[in-house]
Short mmCIF file of C-alpha atoms in Angstrom, two decimals:
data_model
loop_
_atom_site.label_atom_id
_atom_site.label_comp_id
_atom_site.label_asym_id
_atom_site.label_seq_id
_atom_site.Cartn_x
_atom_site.Cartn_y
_atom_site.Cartn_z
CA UNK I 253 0.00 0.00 0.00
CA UNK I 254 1.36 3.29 -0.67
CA UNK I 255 2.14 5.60 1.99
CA UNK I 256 -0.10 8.08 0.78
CA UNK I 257 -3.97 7.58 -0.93
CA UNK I 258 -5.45 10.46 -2.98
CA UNK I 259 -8.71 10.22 -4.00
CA UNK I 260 -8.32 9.71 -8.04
CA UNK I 261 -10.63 12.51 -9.53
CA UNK I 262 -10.48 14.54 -11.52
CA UNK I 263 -12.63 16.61 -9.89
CA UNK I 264 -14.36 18.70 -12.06
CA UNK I 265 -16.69 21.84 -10.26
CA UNK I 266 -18.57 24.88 -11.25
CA UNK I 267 -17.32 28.26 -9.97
CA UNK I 268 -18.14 29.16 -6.41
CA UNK I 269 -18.46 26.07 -5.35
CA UNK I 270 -16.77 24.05 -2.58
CA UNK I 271 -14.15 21.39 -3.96
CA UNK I 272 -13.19 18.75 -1.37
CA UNK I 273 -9.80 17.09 -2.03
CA UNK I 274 -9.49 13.74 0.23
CA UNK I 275 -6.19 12.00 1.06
CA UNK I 276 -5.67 9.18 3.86
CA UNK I 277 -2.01 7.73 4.75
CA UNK I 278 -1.49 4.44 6.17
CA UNK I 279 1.47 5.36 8.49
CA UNK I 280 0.10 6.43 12.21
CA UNK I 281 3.49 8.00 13.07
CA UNK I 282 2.71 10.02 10.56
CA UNK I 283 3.29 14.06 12.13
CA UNK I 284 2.93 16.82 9.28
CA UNK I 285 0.78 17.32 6.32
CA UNK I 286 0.86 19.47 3.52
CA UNK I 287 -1.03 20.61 0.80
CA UNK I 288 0.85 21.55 -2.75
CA UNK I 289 -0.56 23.08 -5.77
CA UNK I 290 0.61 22.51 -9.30
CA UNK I 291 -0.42 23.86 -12.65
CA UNK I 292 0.24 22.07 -15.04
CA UNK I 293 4.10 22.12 -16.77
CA UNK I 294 4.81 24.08 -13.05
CA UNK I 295 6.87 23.04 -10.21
CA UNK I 296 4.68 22.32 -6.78
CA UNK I 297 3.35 25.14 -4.13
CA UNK I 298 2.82 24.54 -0.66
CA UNK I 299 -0.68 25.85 0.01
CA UNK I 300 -1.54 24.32 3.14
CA UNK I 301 0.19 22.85 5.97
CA UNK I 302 -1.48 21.11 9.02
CA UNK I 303 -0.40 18.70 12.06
CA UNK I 304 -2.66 19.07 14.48
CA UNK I 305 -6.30 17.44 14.57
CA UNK I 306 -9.32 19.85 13.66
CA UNK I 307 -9.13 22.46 10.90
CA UNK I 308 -6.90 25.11 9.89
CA UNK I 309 -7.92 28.00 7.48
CA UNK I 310 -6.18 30.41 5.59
CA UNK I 311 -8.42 32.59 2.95
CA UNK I 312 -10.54 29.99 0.73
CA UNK I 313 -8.33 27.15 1.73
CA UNK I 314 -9.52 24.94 4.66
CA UNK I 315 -7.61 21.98 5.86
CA UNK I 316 -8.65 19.07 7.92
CA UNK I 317 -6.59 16.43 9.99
CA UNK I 318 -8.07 13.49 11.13
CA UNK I 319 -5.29 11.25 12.97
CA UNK I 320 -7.60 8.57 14.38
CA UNK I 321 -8.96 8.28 11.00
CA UNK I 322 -5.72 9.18 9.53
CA UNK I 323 -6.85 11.11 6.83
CA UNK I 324 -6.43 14.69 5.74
CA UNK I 325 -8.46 16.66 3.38
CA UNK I 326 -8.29 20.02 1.51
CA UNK I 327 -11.58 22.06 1.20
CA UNK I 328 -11.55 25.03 -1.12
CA UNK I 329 -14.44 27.39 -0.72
CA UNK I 330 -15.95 29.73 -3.56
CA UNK I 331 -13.98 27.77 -6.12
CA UNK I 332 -12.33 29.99 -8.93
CA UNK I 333 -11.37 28.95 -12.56
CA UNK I 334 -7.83 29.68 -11.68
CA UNK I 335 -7.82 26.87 -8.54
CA UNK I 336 -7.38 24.42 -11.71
CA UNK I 337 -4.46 22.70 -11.02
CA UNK I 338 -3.25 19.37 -9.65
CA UNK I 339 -3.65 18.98 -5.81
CA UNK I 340 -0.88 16.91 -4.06
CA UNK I 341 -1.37 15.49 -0.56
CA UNK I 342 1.99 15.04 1.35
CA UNK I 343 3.39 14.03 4.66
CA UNK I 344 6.04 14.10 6.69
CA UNK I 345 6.82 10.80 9.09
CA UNK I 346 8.03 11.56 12.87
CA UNK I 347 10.78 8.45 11.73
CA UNK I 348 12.55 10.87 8.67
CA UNK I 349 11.76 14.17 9.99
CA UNK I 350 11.96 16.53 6.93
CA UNK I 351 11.37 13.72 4.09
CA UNK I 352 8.17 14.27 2.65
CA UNK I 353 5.79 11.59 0.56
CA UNK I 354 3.50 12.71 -1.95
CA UNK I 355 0.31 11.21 -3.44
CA UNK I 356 -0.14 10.68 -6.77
CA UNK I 357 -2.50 13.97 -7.32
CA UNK I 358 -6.31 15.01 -7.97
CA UNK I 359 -6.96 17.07 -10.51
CA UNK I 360 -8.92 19.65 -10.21
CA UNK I 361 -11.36 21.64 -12.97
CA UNK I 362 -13.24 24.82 -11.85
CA UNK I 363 -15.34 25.73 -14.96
CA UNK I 364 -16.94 29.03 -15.28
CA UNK W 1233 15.90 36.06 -9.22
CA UNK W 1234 14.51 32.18 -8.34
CA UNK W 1235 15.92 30.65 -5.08
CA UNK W 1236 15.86 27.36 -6.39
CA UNK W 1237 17.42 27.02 -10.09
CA UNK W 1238 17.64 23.80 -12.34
CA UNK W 1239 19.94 23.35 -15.42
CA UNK W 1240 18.78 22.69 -17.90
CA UNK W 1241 15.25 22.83 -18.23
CA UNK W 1242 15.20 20.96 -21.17
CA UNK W 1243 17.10 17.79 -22.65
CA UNK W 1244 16.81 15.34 -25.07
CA UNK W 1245 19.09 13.16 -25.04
CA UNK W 1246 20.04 9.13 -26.62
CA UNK W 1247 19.64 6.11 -24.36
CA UNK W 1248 23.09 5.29 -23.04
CA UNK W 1249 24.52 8.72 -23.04
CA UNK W 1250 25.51 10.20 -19.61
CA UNK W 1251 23.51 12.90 -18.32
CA UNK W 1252 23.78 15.63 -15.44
CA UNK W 1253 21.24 17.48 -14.18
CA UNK W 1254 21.92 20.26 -11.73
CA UNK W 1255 20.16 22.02 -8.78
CA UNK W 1256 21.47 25.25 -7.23
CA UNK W 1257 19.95 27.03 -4.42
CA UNK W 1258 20.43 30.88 -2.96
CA UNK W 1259 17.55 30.34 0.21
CA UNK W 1260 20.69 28.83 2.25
CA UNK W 1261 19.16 25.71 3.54
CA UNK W 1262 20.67 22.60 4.02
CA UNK W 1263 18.34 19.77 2.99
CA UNK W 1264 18.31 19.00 -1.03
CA UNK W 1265 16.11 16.60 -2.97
CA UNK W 1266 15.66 14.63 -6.48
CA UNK W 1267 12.30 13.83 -7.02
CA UNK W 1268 10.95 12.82 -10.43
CA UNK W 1269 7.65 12.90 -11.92
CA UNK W 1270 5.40 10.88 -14.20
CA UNK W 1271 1.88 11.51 -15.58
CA UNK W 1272 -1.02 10.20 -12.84
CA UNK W 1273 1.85 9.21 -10.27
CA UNK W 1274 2.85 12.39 -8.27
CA UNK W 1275 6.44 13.11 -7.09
CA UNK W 1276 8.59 10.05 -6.49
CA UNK W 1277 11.48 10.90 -4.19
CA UNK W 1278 15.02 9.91 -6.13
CA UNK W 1279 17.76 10.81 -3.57
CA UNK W 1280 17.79 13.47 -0.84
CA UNK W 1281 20.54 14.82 1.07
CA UNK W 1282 20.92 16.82 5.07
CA UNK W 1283 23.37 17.98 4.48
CA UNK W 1284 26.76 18.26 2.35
CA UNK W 1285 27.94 14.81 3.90
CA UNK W 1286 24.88 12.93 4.17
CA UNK W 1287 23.30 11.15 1.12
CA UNK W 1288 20.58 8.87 0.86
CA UNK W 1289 18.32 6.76 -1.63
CA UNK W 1290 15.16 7.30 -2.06
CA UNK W 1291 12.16 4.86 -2.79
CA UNK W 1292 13.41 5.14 -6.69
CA UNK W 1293 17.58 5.15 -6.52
CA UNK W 1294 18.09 3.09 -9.10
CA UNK W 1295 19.76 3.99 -12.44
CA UNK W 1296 20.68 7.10 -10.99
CA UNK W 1297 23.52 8.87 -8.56
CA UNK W 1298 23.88 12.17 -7.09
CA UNK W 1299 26.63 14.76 -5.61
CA UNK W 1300 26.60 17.61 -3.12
CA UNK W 1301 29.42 19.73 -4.25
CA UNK W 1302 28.22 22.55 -1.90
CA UNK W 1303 25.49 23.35 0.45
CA UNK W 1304 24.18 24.94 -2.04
CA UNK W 1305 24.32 22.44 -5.03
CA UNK W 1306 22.77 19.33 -5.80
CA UNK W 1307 23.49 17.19 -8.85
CA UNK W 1308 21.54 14.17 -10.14
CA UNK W 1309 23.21 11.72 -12.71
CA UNK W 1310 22.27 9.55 -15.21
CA UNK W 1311 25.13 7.04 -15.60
CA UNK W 1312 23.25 5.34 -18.37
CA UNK W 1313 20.07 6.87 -19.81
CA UNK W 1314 17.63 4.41 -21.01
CA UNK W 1315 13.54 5.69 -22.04
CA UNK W 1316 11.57 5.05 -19.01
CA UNK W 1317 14.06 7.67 -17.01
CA UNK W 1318 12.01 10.32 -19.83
CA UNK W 1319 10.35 12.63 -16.98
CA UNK W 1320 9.88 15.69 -15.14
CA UNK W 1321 12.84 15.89 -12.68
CA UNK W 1322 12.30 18.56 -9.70
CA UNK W 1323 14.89 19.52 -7.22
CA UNK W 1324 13.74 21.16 -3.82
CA UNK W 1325 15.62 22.51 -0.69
CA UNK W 1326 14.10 22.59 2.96
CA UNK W 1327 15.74 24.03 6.26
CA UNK W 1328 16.40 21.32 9.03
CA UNK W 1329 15.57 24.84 11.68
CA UNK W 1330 11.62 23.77 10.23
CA UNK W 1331 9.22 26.51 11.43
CA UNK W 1332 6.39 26.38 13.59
CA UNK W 1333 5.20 22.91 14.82
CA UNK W 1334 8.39 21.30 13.17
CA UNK W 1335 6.88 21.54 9.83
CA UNK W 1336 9.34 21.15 7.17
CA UNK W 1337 8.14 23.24 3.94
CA UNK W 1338 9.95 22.35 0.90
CA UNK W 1339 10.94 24.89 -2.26
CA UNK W 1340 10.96 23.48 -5.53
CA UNK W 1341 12.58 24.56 -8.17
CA UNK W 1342 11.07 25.08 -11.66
CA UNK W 1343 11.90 21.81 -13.51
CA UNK W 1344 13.38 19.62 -15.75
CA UNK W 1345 12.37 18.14 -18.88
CA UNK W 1346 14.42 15.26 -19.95
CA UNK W 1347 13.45 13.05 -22.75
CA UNK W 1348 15.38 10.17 -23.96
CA UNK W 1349 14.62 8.73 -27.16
#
């Protein structure tokens, strides 16, 4: 199993809606997670980053940690064309401090 | 003025031929990584490196080797290139000082292109 699941998409909304990006991670010990954005042909952005349970917001951008569930989920709220871009989920295990795994991606279409 | 820079951003190159691609870095931190990238399977981590005298293989070593010349340079070799090595190769830095909550962001720079035919 790999470290880290992403939901498979692509995720296709209409503007101003909420998107909901879903990831879950098999590895308990697992301590940070992060959020990355990238357009297509672009290097990742780190959008989010969360490592405590609940929610964290910053703008548009909600994250949610779930470590009894073990899962981790972006929410973006009044979706905009220009949120189209691939979403990868990553974390960072407590074992290898500072080496991150990725998921494979969900792609994300906000159509006007 | 990009923190993170990547030469070249393009290649094309013949299967068996050598290849080097570098990673330089101006943000002065002291963790480097190779990841590449393929269509529907996000970043795949290649080698990373703490610092200029620690070096380690990733989940996807093979086929390729790397060199810290400097804190602030990273270099990722293809002894041999063969096709399935055609990818998107990204470099990123991160700073072992983290931030808040130990969270370790990581800068990528803008890319790779390599193609061999």
């Amino acid at each position: 199993q790999k470290e880290v699941e992403q939901n498979s998409g692509p995720l296709s909304v209409p503007e101003g809606a909420i998107a909901s990006l879903n990831c879950t991670y098999s590895d308990r010990v697992s301590q940070s997670f992060f959020w990355y954005r990238q357009y297509s042909g672009k290097s990742p952005e780190l959008i989010m980053s969360i490592y405590s349970n609940g929610d964290k917001e910053d703008g548009r951008f909600t994250a949610q940690l779930n470590k009894a569930s073990q899962y981790v989920s972006l929410l973006i709220r009044d979706s905009q064309p220009s949120d189209s871009a691939t979403y990868l989920c990553a974390l960072a295990r407590g074992s290898t401090l500072g080496r991150l795994y990725f998921g494979r991606g969900t792609q994300l279409t906000v159509w006007p | 003025d990009a923190d993170v820079t990547q030469t070249p951003r393009n290649r094309i190159t013949k299967t068996g031929k050598r290849i080097m691609l570098e990673c330089s870095q101006t943000k002065g931190h002291d963790r480097m990584y190779w990841y590449r990238q393929d269509p529907g399977l996000g970043l795949r981590l290649i080698y990373y490196s703490f610092d200029v005298k620690d070096i380690n293989k990733g989940e996807i070593s093979d086929g390729y080797s790397v060199s810290r010349q400097a804190q602030a340079k990273f270099s990722l070799s293809l002894e041999s290139a063969i096709p399935n090595q055609t990818a998107l190769y990204f470099c990123a830095t991160s700073d072992s000082r983290g931030g808040e909550g130990g969270l370790l962001q990581q800068y990528f720079g803008p890319g790779t292109r390599l193609t061999v035919t």
